[in-house]
């Protein structure tokens, strides 16, 4: 058995979160009745002329900077011709020879090691419509329905170099890319709604060889799991063929999620000739350098930068930092709470604990209310058990934590004059156990503490209870 090196490159389509379409002013919101968001331009009616949405160019430019690309002041649009019912003009407006961005990279962690994937290019293009077949595929359908609401939504296509080496790495790359797109606010990246889609190229070559093998394109890898599983399947399929001495056919295959395998769609010979030529209805993009530099300056702190800051500046673990980076709203909350004089670790523990579950259900609390809750807990005004009760109350109440404590009478009792009689009462009802304790069964101490806490309905200050019990039992 020969061993092989796997070579993977990805093409990712990201729908941009603009309010109107790329080349007309139609609305882009998801879930509207079919064909209710169309006009002569996006329906491809004769004589209708496109006009570029500046926001789409802005978002593509910001994505370029976030991916460390060179953003070109000059880029150009092209017509890619093909006939398919989801494309009413019978051509797609895209960028071929002169894309907006080239030559970037994305860094991310794989098994605690920082790895880098080169970005070859990013270009702007328009989305096609959506086909709904009466059968499983267009071939065995009596009819197909078409919805042009999606036609003309702006997309960026991000193309990586073939420098990804495992299916797992491909998944990690895509996860990081998705997070990045969310951070820079250019896409909602909902894979289930099709606003982030991924195709992959994969080839195998003998280990260590510099000659690339025949590549196969896999389409329809529309979840992180599908991407990893589809590539794993293809890796196995190709190595088995090669081991039998058979050649790999250069072709496009589609991932069949249910069957758990890739299926041949078309070979290279069947690939359509797109007859690409410069788009006559749109001028080239000539970006103003000042405008471009303003977009560059608008790129916010990116996931990897934030991860490094959380570890370096706040001393958080990789696990904690990753949580705060992946759930950016939690990270933002942490960064608001961090300067408020509360220990950083206790903020993270709080955010990752019961709070995470409650916030996902009800939405976030303000940093001020959280800070107050953490302070009165650390000052011992309320016990940890009471803090949990107050926390749950905060989500349905407009009161402050202190007000809730007062209203519910939750305050911890720390006054020895009040706790003393309770301690005495507990010990007098367990005289036999007190005797055993004094004879060396010191583990009974925890039992006495528990009994006092119960008698005080959980409101007793544990430190004072401990001290009182020690005093009493020392006699
Ligand atoms: Zn339109």
Coordinates of N, CA, C and O in Angstrom, one line a residue, residues 306 310 314 316 319-340 342-361 363-374 391 394-395:
X306 N -8.4 38.6 19.0 CA -9.1 38.6 20.3 C -8.7 37.5 21.2 O -8.5 37.6 22.4
X310 N -7.2 37.8 24.9 CA -7.8 37.2 26.1 C -6.8 36.4 26.9 O -6.8 36.4 28.1
X314 N -5.5 39.0 29.7 CA -6.4 38.6 30.8 C -6.0 37.3 31.5 O -6.7 36.9 32.4
X316 N -6.4 34.3 30.5 CA -7.4 33.2 30.4 C -6.8 32.0 29.7 O -5.8 32.1 29.0
X319 N -9.1 27.3 26.5 CA -10.5 26.8 26.5 C -11.4 28.0 26.7 O -12.4 28.2 26.0
X320 N -11.1 28.8 27.8 CA -12.0 29.9 28.1 C -11.9 31.0 27.0 O -13.0 31.5 26.6
X321 N -10.8 31.2 26.5 CA -10.6 32.2 25.4 C -11.4 31.8 24.2 O -12.1 32.6 23.5
X322 N -11.3 30.5 23.8 CA -12.0 30.0 22.6 C -13.5 30.2 22.8 O -14.2 30.6 21.8
X323 N -14.0 29.9 24.0 CA -15.4 30.1 24.2 C -15.8 31.5 24.0 O -16.8 31.8 23.3
X324 N -15.0 32.4 24.5 CA -15.4 33.9 24.4 C -15.2 34.4 23.0 O -15.9 35.4 22.6
X325 N -14.3 33.8 22.2 CA -14.1 34.2 20.8 C -15.3 33.6 20.0 O -15.8 34.3 19.1
X326 N -15.6 32.3 20.2 CA -16.6 31.7 19.3 C -18.0 32.3 19.6 O -18.8 32.3 18.7
X327 N -18.2 32.6 20.8 CA -19.5 33.3 21.2 C -19.2 34.8 21.4 O -19.0 35.2 22.5
X328 N -19.2 35.5 20.3 CA -18.7 36.9 20.4 C -19.4 37.7 21.4 O -18.9 38.6 22.1
X329 N -20.8 37.5 21.5 CA -21.6 38.3 22.4 C -21.1 38.1 23.9 O -21.0 39.0 24.7
X330 N -20.7 36.8 24.2 CA -20.1 36.6 25.5 C -18.8 37.2 25.7 O -18.4 37.7 26.7
X331 N -18.0 37.2 24.6 CA -16.7 37.9 24.6 C -16.8 39.4 24.9 O -16.1 40.0 25.6
X332 N -17.8 40.0 24.2 CA -18.0 41.4 24.3 C -18.4 41.7 25.8 O -18.0 42.7 26.4
X333 N -19.3 40.9 26.4 CA -19.7 41.1 27.7 C -18.5 40.9 28.7 O -18.4 41.7 29.6
X334 N -17.7 39.9 28.4 CA -16.5 39.8 29.3 C -15.6 41.1 29.2 O -15.2 41.6 30.3
X335 N -15.4 41.6 28.0 CA -14.6 42.8 27.9 C -15.2 44.0 28.5 O -14.5 44.9 29.0
X336 N -16.5 44.1 28.6 CA -17.2 45.2 29.4 C -17.0 45.0 30.9 O -16.9 45.9 31.6
X337 N -17.0 43.7 31.3 CA -17.0 43.4 32.8 C -15.6 43.5 33.3 O -15.4 43.9 34.5
X338 N -14.6 43.2 32.4 CA -13.2 43.1 32.9 C -12.7 44.3 33.6 O -12.0 44.2 34.7
X339 N -13.0 45.5 33.2 CA -12.4 46.7 33.9 C -13.2 47.1 35.1 O -12.9 48.1 35.8
X340 N -14.2 46.3 35.5 CA -15.1 46.7 36.6 C -14.7 46.2 38.0 O -15.5 46.2 39.0
X342 N -13.6 43.2 39.0 CA -14.0 41.8 39.4 C -12.9 40.9 38.9 O -12.4 41.2 37.8
X343 N -12.6 39.9 39.6 CA -11.6 39.0 39.2 C -11.9 38.3 37.9 O -13.0 37.9 37.7
X344 N -11.0 38.3 36.9 CA -11.3 37.9 35.6 C -11.8 36.4 35.5 O -12.7 36.1 34.8
X345 N -11.1 35.6 36.3 CA -11.5 34.2 36.3 C -13.0 34.0 36.7 O -13.7 33.2 36.2
X346 N -13.4 34.8 37.7 CA -14.7 34.6 38.2 C -15.7 35.1 37.2 O -16.9 34.6 37.1
X347 N -15.3 36.1 36.4 CA -16.2 36.6 35.3 C -16.4 35.4 34.3 O -17.6 35.1 33.9
X348 N -15.3 34.8 33.9 CA -15.4 33.7 32.9 C -16.2 32.6 33.4 O -17.1 32.0 32.8
X349 N -15.9 32.2 34.7 CA -16.7 31.1 35.3 C -18.2 31.4 35.3 O -19.0 30.5 35.0
X350 N -18.5 32.6 35.6 CA -19.9 33.0 35.7 C -20.5 32.9 34.3 O -21.6 32.3 34.1
X351 N -19.8 33.5 33.3 CA -20.4 33.6 31.9 C -20.6 32.2 31.3 O -21.5 31.9 30.6
X352 N -19.6 31.2 31.7 CA -19.7 29.9 31.1 C -20.6 29.0 31.9 O -20.8 27.8 31.5
X353 N -21.1 29.4 33.0 CA -21.9 28.6 33.9 C -23.4 28.7 33.6 O -23.8 28.7 32.4
X354 N -24.2 28.7 34.6 CA -25.6 28.8 34.5 C -26.0 30.0 33.6 O -27.0 29.9 32.9
X355 N -25.2 31.0 33.7 CA -25.6 32.2 32.9 C -25.7 31.9 31.4 O -26.6 32.4 30.7
X356 N -24.8 31.1 30.9 CA -24.7 30.8 29.4 C -26.1 30.2 29.0 O -26.7 30.6 28.0
X357 N -26.5 29.3 29.8 CA -27.8 28.6 29.4 C -29.0 29.6 29.5 O -29.8 29.7 28.5
X358 N -29.0 30.4 30.5 CA -30.1 31.4 30.7 C -30.1 32.5 29.6 O -31.1 32.9 29.1
X359 N -28.9 32.9 29.3 CA -28.7 34.0 28.3 C -29.2 33.5 26.9 O -29.7 34.3 26.2
X360 N -28.9 32.3 26.6 CA -29.3 31.7 25.3 C -30.8 31.7 25.2 O -31.3 31.8 24.1
X361 N -31.4 31.4 26.4 CA -32.9 31.3 26.4 C -33.5 32.7 26.4 O -34.5 32.9 25.7
X363 N -31.8 36.0 26.4 CA -31.0 37.2 26.0 C -30.1 37.6 27.1 O -30.3 37.2 28.2
X364 N -29.2 38.5 26.8 CA -28.2 38.9 27.8 C -28.7 39.9 28.8 O -29.6 40.7 28.5
X365 N -28.0 39.9 30.0 CA -28.2 40.9 31.0 C -27.2 42.0 30.7 O -26.2 41.8 30.0
X366 N -27.4 43.2 31.2 CA -26.4 44.3 31.1 C -25.2 44.0 31.9 O -25.3 43.3 33.0
X367 N -24.0 44.5 31.5 CA -22.8 44.3 32.3 C -22.9 44.8 33.7 O -22.4 44.2 34.6
X368 N -23.6 46.0 33.8 CA -23.8 46.6 35.2 C -24.5 45.7 36.1 O -24.1 45.5 37.3
X369 N -25.6 45.0 35.7 CA -26.3 44.1 36.6 C -25.5 42.9 36.9 O -25.5 42.4 38.1
X370 N -24.7 42.4 35.9 CA -23.9 41.2 36.2 C -22.8 41.6 37.2 O -22.5 40.9 38.2
X371 N -22.2 42.8 37.0 CA -21.1 43.2 37.9 C -21.6 43.3 39.3 O -20.9 42.9 40.3
X372 N -22.8 43.9 39.5 CA -23.3 44.0 40.9 C -23.6 42.6 41.5 O -23.2 42.4 42.7
X373 N -24.1 41.7 40.7 CA -24.4 40.4 41.3 C -23.0 39.7 41.7 O -22.9 39.1 42.8
X374 N -22.0 39.8 40.8 CA -20.7 39.2 41.1 C -20.1 39.8 42.4 O -19.5 39.2 43.2
X391 N -29.8 35.3 40.1 CA -29.5 35.3 38.7 C -30.8 35.0 37.9 O -31.1 35.6 36.9
X394 N -33.2 37.8 37.8 CA -32.7 39.0 37.0 C -33.3 38.9 35.6 O -33.6 39.9 35.0
X395 N -33.4 37.7 35.0 CA -33.9 37.6 33.6 C -35.4 38.0 33.4 O -35.8 38.3 32.4

